Tab-separated table of C-alpha atoms in Angstrom:
chain	number	residue	atom	x	y	z
A	1	MET	CA	-17.681	2.403	21.882
A	2	ASP	CA	-20.624	0.008	22.232
A	3	TYR	CA	-22.013	-1.118	18.887
A	4	ARG	CA	-25.321	-2.794	18.139
A	5	ARG	CA	-25.389	-6.369	16.932
A	6	LEU	CA	-27.257	-7.151	13.737
A	7	ASP	CA	-30.729	-8.656	13.971
A	8	ASN	CA	-33.458	-9.888	11.610
A	9	GLU	CA	-34.827	-6.376	11.118
A	10	ASP	CA	-31.475	-5.298	9.716
A	11	LEU	CA	-31.394	-8.270	7.338
A	12	LYS	CA	-34.927	-7.518	6.153
A	13	HIS	CA	-33.950	-3.920	5.465
A	14	PHE	CA	-30.906	-4.897	3.405
A	15	ALA	CA	-32.969	-7.477	1.509
A	16	SER	CA	-35.395	-4.707	0.486
A	17	PHE	CA	-32.834	-3.191	-1.916
A	18	LEU	CA	-30.061	-5.778	-2.363
A	19	GLU	CA	-30.132	-9.020	-4.330
A	20	GLU	CA	-29.947	-12.297	-2.428
A	21	SER	CA	-26.443	-12.931	-3.842
A	22	GLU	CA	-25.311	-9.590	-2.408
A	23	ILE	CA	-26.059	-10.576	1.208
A	24	ILE	CA	-23.663	-13.111	2.737
A	25	THR	CA	-24.708	-14.667	6.030
A	26	ASP	CA	-23.071	-18.099	5.806
A	27	LEU	CA	-20.157	-18.373	8.263
A	28	GLU	CA	-17.833	-20.185	5.863
A	29	GLN	CA	-18.353	-17.510	3.212
A	30	ARG	CA	-17.906	-14.681	5.742
A	31	GLU	CA	-14.621	-15.923	7.174
A	32	PRO	CA	-12.373	-14.820	4.261
A	33	TYR	CA	-13.518	-11.232	4.880
A	34	GLY	CA	-12.087	-11.388	8.399
A	35	HIS	CA	-8.430	-11.278	7.386
A	36	ASP	CA	-6.059	-9.643	4.936
A	37	GLU	CA	-2.321	-10.111	4.313
A	38	THR	CA	-1.412	-8.743	7.756
A	39	GLU	CA	0.225	-11.452	9.837
A	40	ASP	CA	-2.345	-13.968	11.138
A	41	TYR	CA	-5.270	-11.848	12.382
A	42	GLN	CA	-8.860	-13.079	12.005
A	43	PHE	CA	-11.995	-11.056	12.837
A	44	THR	CA	-15.008	-12.641	11.169
A	45	PRO	CA	-17.746	-10.084	10.351
A	46	ASP	CA	-21.393	-10.631	11.263
A	47	LEU	CA	-22.504	-9.892	7.711
A	48	VAL	CA	-20.982	-9.237	4.286
A	49	LEU	CA	-22.776	-7.011	1.784
A	50	LYS	CA	-21.815	-6.632	-1.887
A	51	PRO	CA	-23.651	-3.618	-3.336
A	52	ASN	CA	-23.318	-2.851	-7.051
A	53	SER	CA	-24.127	0.879	-7.031
A	54	ALA	CA	-23.221	4.033	-5.151
A	55	GLU	CA	-26.868	4.453	-4.205
A	56	ALA	CA	-26.919	1.032	-2.552
A	57	VAL	CA	-23.725	1.884	-0.657
A	58	ALA	CA	-25.372	5.076	0.587
A	59	GLN	CA	-28.457	3.174	1.757
A	60	ILE	CA	-26.328	0.676	3.667
A	61	LEU	CA	-24.391	3.427	5.424
A	62	LYS	CA	-27.527	5.417	6.250
A	63	HIS	CA	-29.109	2.390	7.927
A	64	CYS	CA	-25.950	1.352	9.804
A	65	ASN	CA	-25.392	4.908	10.994
A	66	SER	CA	-28.934	5.154	12.360
A	67	ARG	CA	-28.531	1.810	14.155
A	68	GLN	CA	-24.870	2.333	15.217
A	69	ILE	CA	-23.600	-0.746	13.396
A	70	PRO	CA	-19.885	-0.689	12.438
A	71	VAL	CA	-19.037	-0.830	8.719
A	72	TYR	CA	-15.719	-1.960	7.256
A	73	THR	CA	-14.944	-1.470	3.578
A	74	SER	CA	-13.262	-4.425	1.902
A	75	GLY	CA	-11.524	-4.526	-1.467
A	76	ALA	CA	-9.170	-7.360	-2.364
A	77	ARG	CA	-7.865	-7.702	1.216
A	78	THR	CA	-4.218	-7.383	0.208
A	79	GLY	CA	-3.478	-4.793	2.921
A	80	LEU	CA	-0.492	-5.080	5.251
A	81	SER	CA	-1.622	-2.933	8.182
A	82	GLY	CA	-4.909	-4.617	9.091
A	83	GLY	CA	-6.781	-1.628	7.714
A	84	ALA	CA	-9.826	-3.615	6.540
A	85	LEU	CA	-10.144	-5.974	9.512
A	86	PRO	CA	-13.648	-5.942	11.084
A	87	VAL	CA	-12.332	-5.835	14.631
A	88	TYR	CA	-15.782	-5.094	16.122
A	89	GLY	CA	-17.779	-7.445	13.893
A	90	GLY	CA	-20.642	-5.670	12.186
A	91	VAL	CA	-20.870	-5.287	8.412
A	92	VAL	CA	-18.148	-5.732	5.831
A	93	LEU	CA	-19.102	-3.754	2.730
A	94	SER	CA	-17.273	-5.348	-0.173
A	95	THR	CA	-16.576	-3.305	-3.307
A	96	GLU	CA	-15.996	-6.342	-5.520
A	97	LYS	CA	-19.139	-5.655	-7.601
A	98	LEU	CA	-18.240	-1.992	-7.996
A	99	ASN	CA	-15.610	-2.980	-10.528
A	100	ARG	CA	-16.338	-0.991	-13.684
A	101	ILE	CA	-14.055	1.268	-15.687
A	102	LEU	CA	-16.756	3.786	-16.541
A	103	GLU	CA	-14.793	5.918	-18.984
A	104	ILE	CA	-11.315	6.493	-20.368
A	105	ASP	CA	-11.397	10.006	-21.786
A	106	GLU	CA	-8.589	10.124	-24.352
A	107	ARG	CA	-9.226	13.778	-25.247
A	108	ASN	CA	-8.637	14.993	-21.686
A	109	LEU	CA	-6.348	12.168	-20.477
A	110	GLN	CA	-8.698	11.193	-17.669
A	111	ALA	CA	-10.532	8.098	-16.484
A	112	THR	CA	-13.536	7.472	-14.264
A	113	VAL	CA	-13.567	4.202	-12.325
A	114	GLU	CA	-15.283	2.395	-9.483
A	115	PRO	CA	-13.292	1.323	-6.418
A	116	GLY	CA	-13.354	-2.424	-7.078
A	117	VAL	CA	-11.295	-2.215	-10.298
A	118	ILE	CA	-8.017	-4.156	-10.072
A	119	ASN	CA	-4.963	-1.908	-10.419
A	120	GLN	CA	-3.303	-3.971	-13.186
A	121	VAL	CA	-6.563	-4.256	-15.138
A	122	PHE	CA	-6.873	-0.470	-15.114
A	123	HIS	CA	-3.198	-0.004	-15.973
A	124	GLU	CA	-3.495	-2.276	-19.019
A	125	ALA	CA	-6.775	-0.720	-20.190
A	126	CYS	CA	-5.075	2.678	-20.163
A	127	LYS	CA	-1.963	1.321	-21.892
A	128	GLU	CA	-4.080	-0.008	-24.775
A	129	LYS	CA	-4.984	3.621	-25.490
A	130	GLY	CA	-1.418	4.874	-25.141
A	131	LEU	CA	-2.085	6.277	-21.668
A	132	PHE	CA	-0.323	5.679	-18.365
A	133	TYR	CA	-1.559	5.338	-14.786
A	134	PRO	CA	1.751	5.003	-12.889
A	135	PRO	CA	0.900	3.832	-9.306
A	136	ASP	CA	1.660	0.089	-9.273
A	137	PRO	CA	1.957	-1.593	-5.843
A	138	SER	CA	3.608	-5.008	-5.719
A	139	SER	CA	0.154	-6.558	-5.382
A	140	TRP	CA	-1.073	-4.708	-8.487
A	141	GLY	CA	-2.409	-7.938	-10.005
A	142	SER	CA	-4.936	-8.296	-7.180
A	143	CYS	CA	-5.247	-5.032	-5.211
A	144	THR	CA	-8.093	-2.643	-6.007
A	145	LEU	CA	-8.039	1.054	-6.807
A	146	GLY	CA	-10.303	1.707	-3.825
A	147	GLY	CA	-7.749	0.179	-1.493
A	148	ASN	CA	-4.989	2.139	-3.230
A	149	LEU	CA	-6.968	5.339	-2.647
A	150	ALA	CA	-7.646	4.480	0.989
A	151	LEU	CA	-3.931	4.021	1.690
A	152	ASN	CA	-2.468	6.455	-0.866
A	153	ALA	CA	-0.547	3.522	-2.327
A	154	GLY	CA	2.735	3.908	-4.163
A	155	GLY	CA	4.823	1.210	-5.818
A	156	PRO	CA	8.082	1.163	-7.799
A	157	LYS	CA	7.112	3.938	-10.251
A	158	ALA	CA	6.378	6.418	-7.445
A	159	VAL	CA	9.995	7.591	-7.381
A	160	LYS	CA	9.526	9.379	-10.718
A	161	TYR	CA	5.781	9.702	-11.093
A	162	GLY	CA	4.402	10.069	-7.578
A	163	VAL	CA	1.889	8.091	-5.521
A	164	THR	CA	-1.869	7.693	-5.884
A	165	ASN	CA	-2.871	11.157	-4.675
A	166	ALA	CA	-0.930	12.785	-7.526
A	167	TYR	CA	-3.479	11.392	-9.995
A	168	VAL	CA	-6.826	12.004	-8.266
A	169	LEU	CA	-8.954	14.855	-9.607
A	170	ASP	CA	-12.347	14.091	-8.093
A	171	LEU	CA	-14.054	11.522	-5.890
A	172	GLU	CA	-17.624	10.484	-5.254
A	173	VAL	CA	-17.850	9.585	-1.566
A	174	ALA	CA	-20.626	8.120	0.561
A	175	LEU	CA	-20.479	9.694	4.005
A	176	ALA	CA	-21.370	7.859	7.202
A	177	ASP	CA	-24.965	9.141	7.163
A	178	GLY	CA	-25.491	8.026	3.553
A	179	THR	CA	-24.984	11.412	1.911
A	180	LEU	CA	-23.224	11.197	-1.464
A	181	ILE	CA	-20.804	14.049	-2.155
A	182	ARG	CA	-18.271	15.047	-4.819
A	183	THR	CA	-14.939	16.318	-3.554
A	184	GLY	CA	-13.350	18.004	-6.581
A	185	ALA	CA	-13.747	18.554	-10.337
A	186	ARG	CA	-12.473	17.129	-13.612
A	187	VAL	CA	-9.862	19.859	-13.954
A	188	LEU	CA	-6.091	19.989	-13.501
A	189	LYS	CA	-6.170	23.150	-11.357
A	190	ASN	CA	-8.600	23.694	-8.530
A	191	SER	CA	-8.427	26.370	-5.834
A	192	THR	CA	-12.098	26.171	-4.920
A	193	GLY	CA	-12.716	25.546	-1.224
A	194	TYR	CA	-11.011	23.012	1.000
A	195	ASN	CA	-9.260	20.120	-0.721
A	196	LEU	CA	-11.574	17.315	0.358
A	197	THR	CA	-10.193	15.071	-2.364
A	198	GLN	CA	-6.753	14.910	-0.790
A	199	LEU	CA	-8.285	14.572	2.668
A	200	MET	CA	-10.111	11.425	1.600
A	201	VAL	CA	-7.097	9.873	-0.126
A	202	GLY	CA	-5.126	8.057	2.560
A	203	SER	CA	-7.876	8.305	5.197
A	204	GLU	CA	-8.105	4.491	5.393
A	205	GLY	CA	-11.885	4.297	5.139
A	206	THR	CA	-12.433	6.229	8.353
A	207	LEU	CA	-14.054	9.353	6.850
A	208	GLY	CA	-16.173	8.014	3.992
A	209	LEU	CA	-16.492	5.291	1.394
A	210	ILE	CA	-15.214	6.130	-2.090
A	211	THR	CA	-17.707	5.008	-4.763
A	212	LYS	CA	-16.126	6.607	-7.870
A	213	ALA	CA	-12.808	8.223	-8.731
A	214	VAL	CA	-11.666	10.452	-11.566
A	215	PHE	CA	-7.960	9.996	-12.313
A	216	ARG	CA	-5.694	12.059	-14.509
A	217	LEU	CA	-3.509	10.057	-16.892
A	218	ILE	CA	-0.299	10.802	-18.785
A	219	PRO	CA	1.085	9.557	-22.130
A	220	TYR	CA	2.693	6.123	-21.872
A	221	PRO	CA	6.508	6.299	-22.147
A	222	GLN	CA	7.672	4.613	-25.347
A	223	HIS	CA	10.869	2.995	-24.074
A	224	ASP	CA	12.482	1.728	-20.885
A	225	ARG	CA	15.750	0.131	-19.794
A	226	LEU	CA	16.146	-2.113	-16.767
A	227	MET	CA	19.353	-2.850	-14.847
A	228	LEU	CA	20.140	-5.157	-11.926
A	229	ILE	CA	23.171	-3.903	-10.007
A	230	PRO	CA	24.955	-6.097	-7.409
A	231	PHE	CA	26.791	-4.602	-4.416
A	232	GLN	CA	29.262	-6.064	-1.937
A	233	SER	CA	27.680	-3.995	0.833
A	234	ALA	CA	23.980	-3.339	1.476
A	235	GLU	CA	24.837	0.009	3.047
A	236	LYS	CA	26.888	0.987	-0.017
A	237	ALA	CA	23.904	0.142	-2.211
A	238	CYS	CA	21.792	2.522	-0.146
A	239	GLU	CA	24.447	5.239	-0.365
A	240	ALA	CA	24.545	4.878	-4.163
A	241	VAL	CA	20.853	5.770	-4.377
A	242	SER	CA	21.321	9.368	-3.295
A	243	ALA	CA	24.397	9.773	-5.505
A	244	ILE	CA	22.395	8.833	-8.613
A	245	PHE	CA	19.821	11.537	-7.910
A	246	GLN	CA	22.506	14.071	-7.078
A	247	ALA	CA	23.902	13.455	-10.569
A	248	GLY	CA	20.628	14.726	-12.025
A	249	ILE	CA	19.148	11.342	-12.999
A	250	THR	CA	15.595	10.408	-11.971
A	251	PRO	CA	14.955	6.711	-12.595
A	252	SER	CA	11.390	5.520	-13.157
A	253	ALA	CA	12.051	2.833	-10.533
A	254	MET	CA	14.834	2.141	-8.050
A	255	GLU	CA	14.292	-0.931	-5.877
A	256	PHE	CA	16.548	-2.250	-3.104
A	257	MET	CA	16.819	-5.943	-2.188
A	258	GLU	CA	19.304	-7.286	0.321
A	259	ARG	CA	20.876	-10.720	-0.162
A	260	ASP	CA	18.365	-12.733	1.866
A	261	ALA	CA	15.468	-11.161	-0.034
A	262	ILE	CA	16.919	-12.345	-3.343
A	263	ASP	CA	17.842	-15.809	-2.033
A	264	TYR	CA	14.405	-16.431	-0.506
A	265	THR	CA	12.654	-15.267	-3.662
A	266	LEU	CA	14.734	-17.393	-6.027
A	267	GLN	CA	13.744	-20.434	-3.944
A	268	TYR	CA	10.093	-19.364	-3.972
A	269	VAL	CA	9.532	-18.330	-7.607
A	270	ASP	CA	9.590	-20.779	-10.506
A	271	GLY	CA	11.154	-19.882	-13.829
A	272	VAL	CA	13.587	-17.243	-12.582
A	273	SER	CA	17.300	-17.924	-12.166
A	274	LEU	CA	20.060	-15.510	-11.264
A	275	PRO	CA	23.717	-16.356	-10.596
A	276	ILE	CA	24.880	-14.481	-7.508
A	277	GLY	CA	28.445	-14.563	-6.246
A	278	PRO	CA	29.136	-15.078	-2.542
A	279	GLU	CA	30.455	-11.507	-2.234
A	280	VAL	CA	27.118	-9.937	-3.249
A	281	GLN	CA	25.117	-8.579	-0.302
A	282	ALA	CA	22.447	-6.488	-2.034
A	283	HIS	CA	21.010	-5.439	-5.382
A	284	LEU	CA	19.463	-2.321	-6.843
A	285	LEU	CA	16.898	-2.859	-9.582
A	286	VAL	CA	16.952	0.370	-11.602
A	287	GLU	CA	14.673	1.339	-14.477
A	288	VAL	CA	14.793	4.445	-16.641
A	289	ASP	CA	12.063	5.318	-19.123
A	290	GLY	CA	11.239	7.955	-21.711
A	291	ASN	CA	10.821	8.531	-25.427
A	292	SER	CA	14.452	8.570	-26.574
A	293	THR	CA	16.512	5.366	-26.537
A	294	GLU	CA	19.682	7.432	-26.904
A	295	VAL	CA	18.944	9.468	-23.775
A	296	LEU	CA	18.046	6.326	-21.814
A	297	MET	CA	21.320	4.639	-22.763
A	298	GLN	CA	23.242	7.728	-21.697
A	299	GLU	CA	21.480	7.636	-18.316
A	300	CYS	CA	22.244	3.935	-17.912
A	301	MET	CA	25.931	4.487	-18.640
A	302	ALA	CA	26.016	7.379	-16.174
A	303	ILE	CA	24.398	5.210	-13.482
A	304	ALA	CA	26.915	2.419	-14.164
A	305	ASP	CA	29.782	4.895	-13.699
A	306	ILE	CA	28.320	6.242	-10.448
A	307	VAL	CA	27.764	2.871	-8.765
A	308	GLU	CA	31.383	1.835	-9.403
A	309	GLU	CA	32.298	4.204	-6.561
A	310	PHE	CA	30.100	2.183	-4.163
A	311	GLU	CA	31.572	-1.317	-4.569
A	312	ALA	CA	29.138	-2.368	-7.275
A	313	GLY	CA	29.753	-5.453	-9.381
A	314	GLU	CA	28.980	-6.079	-13.033
A	315	VAL	CA	25.686	-4.494	-14.092
A	316	LEU	CA	23.140	-6.849	-15.659
A	317	PHE	CA	21.033	-5.278	-18.426
A	318	ALA	CA	17.685	-6.893	-19.237
A	319	GLU	CA	17.893	-7.253	-23.011
A	320	SER	CA	14.401	-8.559	-23.788
A	321	ALA	CA	10.829	-8.203	-22.618
A	322	GLN	CA	11.083	-11.680	-21.095
A	323	GLU	CA	14.172	-10.754	-19.077
A	324	LYS	CA	12.492	-7.571	-17.857
A	325	ALA	CA	9.394	-9.510	-16.843
A	326	ALA	CA	11.517	-12.053	-14.954
A	327	LEU	CA	13.336	-9.375	-12.964
A	328	TRP	CA	10.110	-7.564	-12.104
A	329	LYS	CA	8.524	-10.862	-11.094
A	330	LEU	CA	11.474	-11.440	-8.782
A	331	ARG	CA	11.013	-8.040	-7.154
A	332	ARG	CA	7.232	-8.218	-6.843
A	333	LYS	CA	7.368	-11.650	-5.184
A	334	VAL	CA	9.909	-10.734	-2.497
A	335	GLY	CA	7.271	-10.049	0.150
A	336	GLU	CA	5.477	-13.351	-0.376
A	337	ALA	CA	8.749	-15.266	-0.467
A	338	VAL	CA	10.096	-13.817	2.771
A	339	LYS	CA	6.804	-14.388	4.595
A	340	SER	CA	6.716	-18.042	3.515
A	341	HIS	CA	9.716	-18.732	5.766
A	342	SER	CA	8.363	-17.803	9.175
A	343	VAL	CA	5.839	-15.963	11.281
A	344	TYR	CA	6.627	-12.349	10.543
A	345	LYS	CA	5.909	-8.680	11.072
A	346	GLU	CA	6.398	-6.153	8.289
A	347	GLU	CA	7.251	-2.539	9.020
A	348	ASP	CA	6.839	0.080	6.282
A	349	THR	CA	9.459	2.669	7.208
A	350	VAL	CA	10.331	5.745	5.150
A	351	VAL	CA	13.116	8.309	5.535
A	352	PRO	CA	14.727	10.966	3.311
A	353	ARG	CA	16.598	8.906	0.730
A	354	ALA	CA	20.016	10.178	1.834
A	355	GLU	CA	19.355	8.633	5.279
A	356	LEU	CA	18.568	5.169	3.928
A	357	ALA	CA	21.968	3.670	4.801
A	358	LYS	CA	21.648	4.911	8.406
A	359	LEU	CA	18.199	3.354	8.648
A	360	LEU	CA	19.411	-0.006	7.326
A	361	ARG	CA	22.335	0.040	9.772
A	362	GLY	CA	19.949	0.824	12.630
A	363	VAL	CA	17.632	-2.052	11.683
A	364	LYS	CA	20.499	-4.524	11.872
A	365	GLU	CA	21.737	-3.116	15.196
A	366	LEU	CA	18.248	-3.448	16.685
A	367	GLY	CA	18.046	-7.005	15.387
A	368	ALA	CA	21.244	-7.849	17.245
A	369	LYS	CA	19.941	-6.147	20.398
A	370	TYR	CA	16.520	-7.831	20.440
A	371	GLY	CA	17.415	-11.129	18.789
A	372	PHE	CA	15.383	-10.894	15.591
A	373	HIS	CA	16.321	-11.553	11.974
A	374	SER	CA	15.245	-8.965	9.427
A	375	VAL	CA	15.028	-9.033	5.657
A	376	CYS	CA	14.955	-5.580	4.070
A	377	TYR	CA	13.825	-4.480	0.637
A	378	GLY	CA	11.738	-1.710	-0.853
A	379	HIS	CA	11.539	1.477	-2.858
A	380	ALA	CA	15.028	2.869	-2.361
A	381	GLY	CA	14.444	5.888	-4.584
A	382	ASP	CA	11.746	7.052	-2.153
A	383	GLY	CA	13.656	6.124	1.006
A	384	ASN	CA	10.866	3.591	1.643
A	385	LEU	CA	12.346	0.493	3.313
A	386	HIS	CA	10.163	-2.524	4.045
A	387	VAL	CA	11.545	-4.294	7.113
A	388	ASN	CA	10.331	-7.873	7.414
A	389	ILE	CA	11.015	-9.220	10.896
A	390	LEU	CA	11.038	-13.024	11.044
A	391	LYS	CA	10.253	-14.893	14.236
A	392	ASN	CA	12.438	-17.888	13.389
A	393	GLU	CA	13.889	-19.120	16.717
A	394	MET	CA	12.615	-16.289	18.909
A	395	SER	CA	10.592	-17.499	21.886
A	396	ASP	CA	6.889	-16.679	22.018
A	397	GLN	CA	7.541	-14.491	25.053
A	398	ALA	CA	10.284	-12.496	23.312
A	399	TRP	CA	8.114	-12.138	20.205
A	400	LYS	CA	5.163	-10.786	22.173
A	401	GLU	CA	6.897	-8.760	24.874
A	402	GLU	CA	10.365	-7.732	23.686
A	403	LEU	CA	9.832	-7.238	19.956
A	404	PRO	CA	7.341	-4.354	20.374
A	405	LYS	CA	10.087	-2.503	22.278
A	406	GLY	CA	12.413	-3.048	19.333
A	407	ILE	CA	9.783	-1.805	16.880
A	408	ARG	CA	9.224	1.301	18.995
A	409	GLU	CA	12.985	1.957	18.930
A	410	LEU	CA	12.978	1.436	15.161
A	411	PHE	CA	10.186	3.957	14.659
A	412	THR	CA	11.903	6.402	17.001
A	413	LEU	CA	15.035	6.128	14.845
A	414	VAL	CA	12.946	6.701	11.723
A	415	LYS	CA	11.497	9.874	13.240
A	416	GLU	CA	14.974	11.079	14.278
A	417	LEU	CA	16.153	10.598	10.681
A	418	GLY	CA	13.349	12.854	9.450
A	419	GLY	CA	11.030	10.044	8.362
A	420	THR	CA	7.762	8.491	9.433
A	421	ILE	CA	6.329	5.089	10.276
A	422	SER	CA	4.465	4.265	7.065
A	423	GLY	CA	5.181	5.214	3.483
A	424	GLU	CA	2.392	3.314	1.733
A	425	HIS	CA	0.905	0.516	3.866
A	426	GLY	CA	-1.026	2.784	6.232
A	427	ILE	CA	-1.499	2.727	9.995
A	428	GLY	CA	-4.618	0.567	10.217
A	429	TYR	CA	-4.890	-1.813	13.148
A	430	VAL	CA	-1.298	-2.899	13.732
A	431	GLN	CA	0.570	0.433	13.814
A	432	LYS	CA	-1.914	2.671	15.631
A	433	ASP	CA	-0.244	2.319	19.024
A	434	TYR	CA	2.963	3.806	17.600
A	435	LEU	CA	1.323	6.937	16.208
A	436	ASP	CA	2.391	8.964	19.258
A	437	ILE	CA	5.996	8.693	18.048
A	438	VAL	CA	5.326	10.894	15.016
A	439	PHE	CA	2.435	13.075	16.221
A	440	ARG	CA	2.088	15.231	19.299
A	441	GLU	CA	-1.200	15.120	21.194
A	442	ALA	CA	-2.370	18.416	19.670
A	443	GLU	CA	-1.812	16.992	16.187
A	444	LEU	CA	-3.646	13.782	17.035
A	445	GLN	CA	-6.540	15.785	18.453
A	446	ILE	CA	-6.973	17.697	15.185
A	447	GLN	CA	-7.221	14.380	13.342
A	448	ARG	CA	-9.694	12.983	15.872
A	449	SER	CA	-11.798	16.132	15.441
A	450	LEU	CA	-11.951	15.539	11.689
A	451	LYS	CA	-13.007	11.955	12.304
A	452	ASN	CA	-15.771	13.102	14.678
A	453	LEU	CA	-17.000	15.657	12.142
A	454	PHE	CA	-17.320	13.162	9.298
A	455	ASP	CA	-18.385	10.191	11.404
A	456	PRO	CA	-19.932	11.266	14.735
A	457	GLN	CA	-21.358	7.771	15.372
A	458	GLN	CA	-17.889	6.226	14.797
A	459	ILE	CA	-19.244	3.525	12.475
A	460	LEU	CA	-16.633	3.802	9.698
A	461	ASN	CA	-13.739	1.393	10.161
A	462	PRO	CA	-13.614	1.738	13.957
A	463	GLY	CA	-10.598	0.447	15.865
A	464	LYS	CA	-8.123	1.829	13.331
A	465	LEU	CA	-5.662	4.657	12.981
A	466	PHE	CA	-5.851	6.180	16.465
A	467	PRO	CA	-4.126	4.885	19.617
A	468	ASN	CA	-6.331	3.388	22.352
A	469	GLN	CA	-9.269	2.774	19.990
């Protein structure tokens, strides 16, 4: 696809309805919008625009569509699949000024927000009113709700409460030609027409730009208990996950961290200490929540009994809010800690939870075959394993030429186990060439047809999602 380059006429048009501070032309100020948290990619956009209303967003898209200028939506740039990278230059449309919580409706347990709201800010605003918005990615202190919607983000609480799409009732979306539409209604049941709301969630900014969202909320659970469980075998830890669910217990979070993940993070994070014996090879961080302390303690005791059968060591209970915060800080910082050690690639694999041990075993076998070191952690209760591959001593040639073969074998294994190649990070720029592993050509063609219907000029986040684009 050949795209037009911006010229002075375009700048004059944007200046006719945007403030001077909302138009960024300076190279130094544009450069941060050319990367996210995905490896070391850099694609500096030609222009950054920061509209503060849905109407301004629509005007930008209408103009860019008529002039065939690519548009990339940018939130907090915490993505891990290169989904927001402006690979063809053009315009980055930042949502950072669309950052208002417009309403928290306590009577109906709903909230209306703009896409630039930070996840944790929204979570805490709801909590103040006794309400709960469960999706909480590890980057919740910086990632935006718009990015969460674009990728259908999950997080630790997804195992019990579901991912982002479980909480979306209605969206306001600016289409490629500047038309503003609503996709749903502020109701809990809706069988009216096609479900455009769920089509937009997870579409990675390729079908439209979300300008408002209506979320459903639930009452905030009154109590929780948090346990850190050590295991002598990482595979046994994975096997224990399925056994806990088979016993009829649904934790509010169940996180897996192998030994290296814990060691790297303890070196990286200040103020957190944890004695770990040499025999420990993995941990499960397990939380249960609810409104009865008695029931929660019964569940904790049942979990402790179950994990004994899988070579678990002494269970550590977090007894105070400070201890809970320290353990969650440890888990949320694993990704940053691992990546601080080496050039890396992160794969976001997901399989049925009972297959998690087979997936972990396969990762290690592929590492031995292709000469890479991996550090694994993730949302064990969902079967969602994050595989961080570290370059370490691998040669540049092996990293560039051999590793992609290993990743393709990994994704093939994931598919054979009944899983898929991304659970929450999305396909974006870095995984698109592996999409043929999980979709047949007929299935890909249906998705391309949807893209062409919503965006015939191909201006919305081009270069993403589909192979050979």
